Short mmCIF file of C-alpha atoms in Angstrom, two decimals:
data_model
loop_
_atom_site.label_atom_id
_atom_site.label_comp_id
_atom_site.label_asym_id
_atom_site.label_seq_id
_atom_site.Cartn_x
_atom_site.Cartn_y
_atom_site.Cartn_z
CA MET A 1 52.76 -27.13 153.99
CA SER A 2 50.36 -24.03 153.47
CA ARG A 3 48.46 -22.71 150.55
CA THR A 4 51.28 -20.41 149.98
CA GLN A 5 54.16 -22.92 150.50
CA TRP A 6 52.84 -25.23 147.81
CA ARG A 7 51.94 -22.10 145.47
CA ALA A 8 48.39 -22.18 145.55
CA ASP A 9 47.02 -19.44 143.05
CA GLU A 10 44.54 -17.55 144.92
CA THR A 11 43.79 -15.41 141.83
CA GLN A 12 41.93 -18.97 141.13
CA ARG A 13 39.54 -19.66 144.40
CA ASP A 14 36.43 -17.64 145.61
CA PRO A 15 37.51 -15.18 148.32
CA HIS A 16 35.23 -15.81 150.52
CA ALA A 17 35.61 -19.23 152.84
CA HIS A 18 32.29 -20.00 154.51
CA TYR A 19 32.49 -20.84 157.98
CA ALA A 20 30.56 -23.66 160.55
CA GLU A 21 30.01 -22.99 164.04
CA GLY A 22 32.72 -25.97 165.01
CA VAL A 23 34.23 -29.06 163.32
CA ALA A 24 32.45 -32.29 164.62
CA ALA A 25 33.42 -35.39 162.54
CA VAL A 26 35.90 -35.76 160.23
CA PHE A 27 36.00 -37.13 156.63
CA ILE A 28 38.36 -39.71 155.32
CA HIS A 29 39.30 -39.54 151.42
CA HIS A 30 41.78 -40.53 149.26
CA THR A 31 42.78 -38.22 145.76
CA ASP A 32 42.68 -41.26 143.25
CA THR A 33 45.41 -40.69 142.08
CA PRO A 34 48.45 -42.30 141.53
CA ASN A 35 50.89 -43.67 143.75
CA ASP A 36 54.45 -43.38 142.44
CA TYR A 37 54.75 -40.37 142.45
CA ALA A 38 57.45 -38.29 144.69
CA CYS A 39 56.94 -36.57 147.34
CA ALA A 40 59.05 -33.52 146.72
CA ASP A 41 56.72 -33.29 143.30
CA VAL A 42 53.21 -33.16 145.00
CA PRO A 43 52.85 -29.47 145.33
CA ARG A 44 52.44 -29.63 141.10
CA THR A 45 50.02 -32.27 141.77
CA LEU A 46 47.93 -30.15 144.46
CA ARG A 47 47.79 -27.17 141.77
CA ASN A 48 46.43 -29.62 139.18
CA LEU A 49 44.07 -30.96 141.87
CA TYR A 50 42.90 -27.48 142.56
CA THR A 51 42.75 -26.17 138.65
CA GLY A 52 40.28 -29.12 138.40
CA GLN A 53 38.10 -28.71 141.49
CA THR A 54 37.70 -24.97 141.22
CA ARG A 55 37.29 -24.77 137.04
CA ASP A 56 35.97 -27.96 136.13
CA GLN A 57 34.10 -28.46 139.07
CA GLN A 58 34.01 -25.27 140.29
CA TRP A 59 34.06 -25.60 144.04
CA GLY A 60 35.05 -22.27 144.55
CA ASP A 61 38.43 -23.74 146.20
CA LEU A 62 39.86 -27.07 146.43
CA GLY A 63 37.36 -29.11 148.37
CA TYR A 64 39.39 -31.07 151.06
CA ASN A 65 40.38 -29.27 153.89
CA PHE A 66 43.38 -30.92 154.03
CA LEU A 67 45.80 -33.41 152.23
CA VAL A 68 47.95 -35.75 153.50
CA ASP A 69 50.82 -37.17 151.13
CA LYS A 70 53.05 -41.20 151.82
CA CYS A 71 55.75 -38.87 153.19
CA GLY A 72 53.41 -38.04 156.21
CA THR A 73 53.45 -34.46 154.95
CA ILE A 74 49.90 -32.63 155.93
CA TYR A 75 49.10 -29.77 153.04
CA GLU A 76 46.56 -26.98 153.67
CA GLY A 77 43.82 -27.43 151.24
CA ARG A 78 40.95 -25.26 151.49
CA ALA A 79 41.77 -21.46 152.11
CA GLY A 80 40.02 -19.56 155.36
CA GLY A 81 42.63 -20.95 158.16
CA ALA A 82 44.03 -24.13 159.38
CA ASP A 83 42.57 -23.27 162.84
CA ARG A 84 39.16 -22.43 161.29
CA PRO A 85 35.94 -24.93 160.92
CA VAL A 86 35.94 -24.22 156.90
CA ILE A 87 32.75 -25.27 155.20
CA GLY A 88 35.14 -27.60 152.29
CA SER A 89 33.29 -29.66 149.30
CA HIS A 90 34.32 -32.98 150.03
CA THR A 91 31.62 -35.39 151.58
CA ILE A 92 27.91 -33.86 149.92
CA GLY A 93 24.98 -33.52 152.06
CA PHE A 94 27.75 -33.29 155.40
CA ASN A 95 30.32 -30.90 154.48
CA GLN A 96 28.44 -28.42 157.20
CA GLY A 97 30.43 -29.17 160.53
CA THR A 98 33.07 -31.45 159.26
CA ALA A 99 36.53 -31.12 157.90
CA GLY A 100 37.39 -33.69 154.85
CA ILE A 101 41.15 -34.99 154.74
CA ALA A 102 42.31 -36.62 151.30
CA ALA A 103 44.98 -39.46 151.17
CA ILE A 104 47.00 -38.09 148.02
CA GLY A 105 46.87 -42.16 146.10
CA THR A 106 44.42 -44.45 145.59
CA PHE A 107 43.85 -47.25 147.91
CA GLY A 108 42.17 -49.92 146.54
CA ARG A 109 42.21 -53.28 147.52
CA GLY A 110 45.09 -54.82 148.97
CA THR A 111 47.04 -51.14 149.00
CA PRO A 112 49.56 -50.66 151.32
CA VAL A 113 48.96 -47.66 153.51
CA PRO A 114 51.81 -46.18 154.31
CA ALA A 115 52.32 -46.07 158.12
CA ALA A 116 53.31 -42.02 157.84
CA MET A 117 50.68 -40.79 155.89
CA GLU A 118 48.28 -42.72 158.57
CA HIS A 119 49.92 -41.41 161.15
CA ALA A 120 49.52 -38.01 159.85
CA ILE A 121 46.45 -38.32 158.91
CA ALA A 122 45.18 -38.67 163.08
CA ALA A 123 47.00 -36.33 164.00
CA LEU A 124 45.42 -33.97 161.79
CA ALA A 125 41.91 -35.67 162.90
CA ALA A 126 43.24 -35.60 166.14
CA TRP A 127 44.08 -32.12 166.82
CA LYS A 128 40.53 -30.89 164.88
CA LEU A 129 38.12 -32.86 166.69
CA SER A 130 40.17 -31.82 169.72
CA LEU A 131 39.49 -28.43 169.12
CA ARG A 132 35.69 -29.48 170.61
CA GLY A 133 36.66 -32.50 172.52
CA ILE A 134 35.12 -34.99 170.92
CA ASP A 135 36.78 -38.39 171.57
CA PRO A 136 38.24 -40.00 167.74
CA THR A 137 36.69 -43.14 168.82
CA SER A 138 32.73 -41.89 169.50
CA LYS A 139 29.52 -41.34 167.05
CA VAL A 140 28.33 -37.91 166.23
CA ARG A 141 24.99 -36.95 164.65
CA LEU A 142 24.98 -35.15 161.49
CA THR A 143 21.75 -34.34 159.82
CA SER A 144 21.95 -34.26 155.79
CA THR A 145 21.84 -31.26 153.96
CA ASN A 146 21.69 -32.96 150.58
CA ASP A 147 19.47 -35.97 148.32
CA LYS A 148 21.74 -36.54 147.09
CA SER A 149 23.94 -37.90 149.96
CA ARG A 150 23.22 -41.46 151.41
CA TYR A 151 20.42 -39.93 153.71
CA THR A 152 17.47 -37.07 152.32
CA LYS A 153 18.02 -33.93 152.70
CA GLY A 154 17.11 -33.48 156.70
CA THR A 155 17.85 -36.49 157.94
CA SER A 156 20.19 -36.98 161.39
CA ALA A 157 22.53 -40.03 160.96
CA ALA A 158 24.82 -40.98 163.68
CA PHE A 159 28.75 -41.12 162.14
CA ASP A 160 31.83 -42.18 163.56
CA ALA A 161 33.99 -39.36 165.01
CA ILE A 162 36.09 -39.69 161.97
CA SER A 163 34.43 -41.57 159.12
CA GLY A 164 35.37 -42.59 155.09
CA HIS A 165 33.56 -40.82 152.39
CA ARG A 166 31.81 -43.76 151.32
CA ASP A 167 29.81 -43.26 154.67
CA GLY A 168 27.78 -40.91 153.62
CA TYR A 169 28.03 -40.24 149.55
CA ALA A 170 27.55 -43.27 147.91
CA THR A 171 31.36 -44.13 146.27
CA ASP A 172 34.18 -46.28 147.04
CA CYS A 173 36.31 -43.08 148.61
CA PRO A 174 38.45 -43.52 150.33
CA GLY A 175 39.36 -47.31 148.56
CA GLU A 176 38.60 -50.64 150.46
CA ALA A 177 42.70 -50.48 152.06
CA LEU A 178 42.44 -47.15 153.80
CA PHE A 179 38.82 -47.91 154.98
CA ALA A 180 39.99 -50.91 156.73
CA ARG A 181 42.28 -48.61 158.15
CA LEU A 182 39.55 -47.02 159.56
CA PRO A 183 39.70 -48.27 163.28
CA ALA A 184 43.47 -48.18 163.59
CA ILE A 185 43.88 -44.12 162.65
CA ARG A 186 40.52 -43.47 165.28
CA ALA A 187 42.75 -45.42 168.21
CA MET A 188 45.65 -43.66 167.21
CA ALA A 189 44.21 -40.02 167.29
CA ALA A 190 42.35 -41.41 170.52
CA GLY A 191 46.08 -42.08 171.98
CA LEU A 192 47.08 -38.54 170.54
CA GLN A 193 44.58 -37.10 173.02
CA GLY A 194 45.70 -38.52 175.68
CA ARG A 195 42.49 -40.82 176.15
CA SER A 196 43.90 -43.75 176.33
CA PRO A 197 46.16 -44.62 179.75
CA ARG A 198 49.90 -45.00 177.91
CA ALA A 199 49.11 -41.49 175.98
CA SER A 200 50.37 -38.12 176.46
CA SER A 201 48.12 -35.62 176.37
CA GLY A 202 47.40 -34.09 172.96
CA ALA A 203 45.98 -30.54 174.31
CA GLU A 204 48.76 -28.97 172.29
CA LEU A 205 48.82 -28.86 168.35
CA PRO A 206 50.47 -31.45 167.10
CA THR A 207 54.52 -30.12 166.24
CA ALA A 208 54.30 -31.88 162.62
CA LEU A 209 50.94 -28.92 162.51
CA GLN A 210 52.97 -25.42 163.83
CA GLY A 211 54.24 -24.72 160.86
CA LEU A 212 51.17 -25.79 158.74
CA HIS A 213 49.02 -23.37 161.55
CA ARG A 214 51.29 -20.21 161.47
CA GLY A 215 51.04 -20.31 157.37
CA SER A 216 47.34 -19.61 157.81
CA GLN A 217 47.60 -16.98 160.30
#
């Protein structure tokens, strides 16, 4: 779902998006909001998050590049183009050259992660990483830009191509339950890219994302 579809007030944000050379890794988050929502009400939740992150956090826009709900719907987060390497404000020290995907809800220990959400996250990550030919199960090196991250500024560190927020910053995010599902999400994303013997090629934009892609033009 594009920003237009969830009715983002474009007057709230910084009008100038900032771009990296490409996306080398994806960081998974949760929004730390209630799980008992109706998927039809998610646009309102997004508008509330948007207001908080622009007005209160002063991040200039939503921090996350994308958000995913429990029904598997993918939402365009930060403005600038879903298919472009927009620099977000999701993982301090490692926003440059990465994409932030937030699962809408709270995923502490023992909380089930909906299968539709998990698949949508995997499909989205597979697509974003495929734009640079990156295997979702691979390791990548990122350089910290901020001493407040887990690594001092200028330090190069190895990350999974699909990592959790906690890998780069001292936080519980994306919650124990979702963090525990990341190996399965990496494997699913690799399959969607056609990297497993039984998988078909995933080089094309996944069908579930085509409307979002068109909405970002």
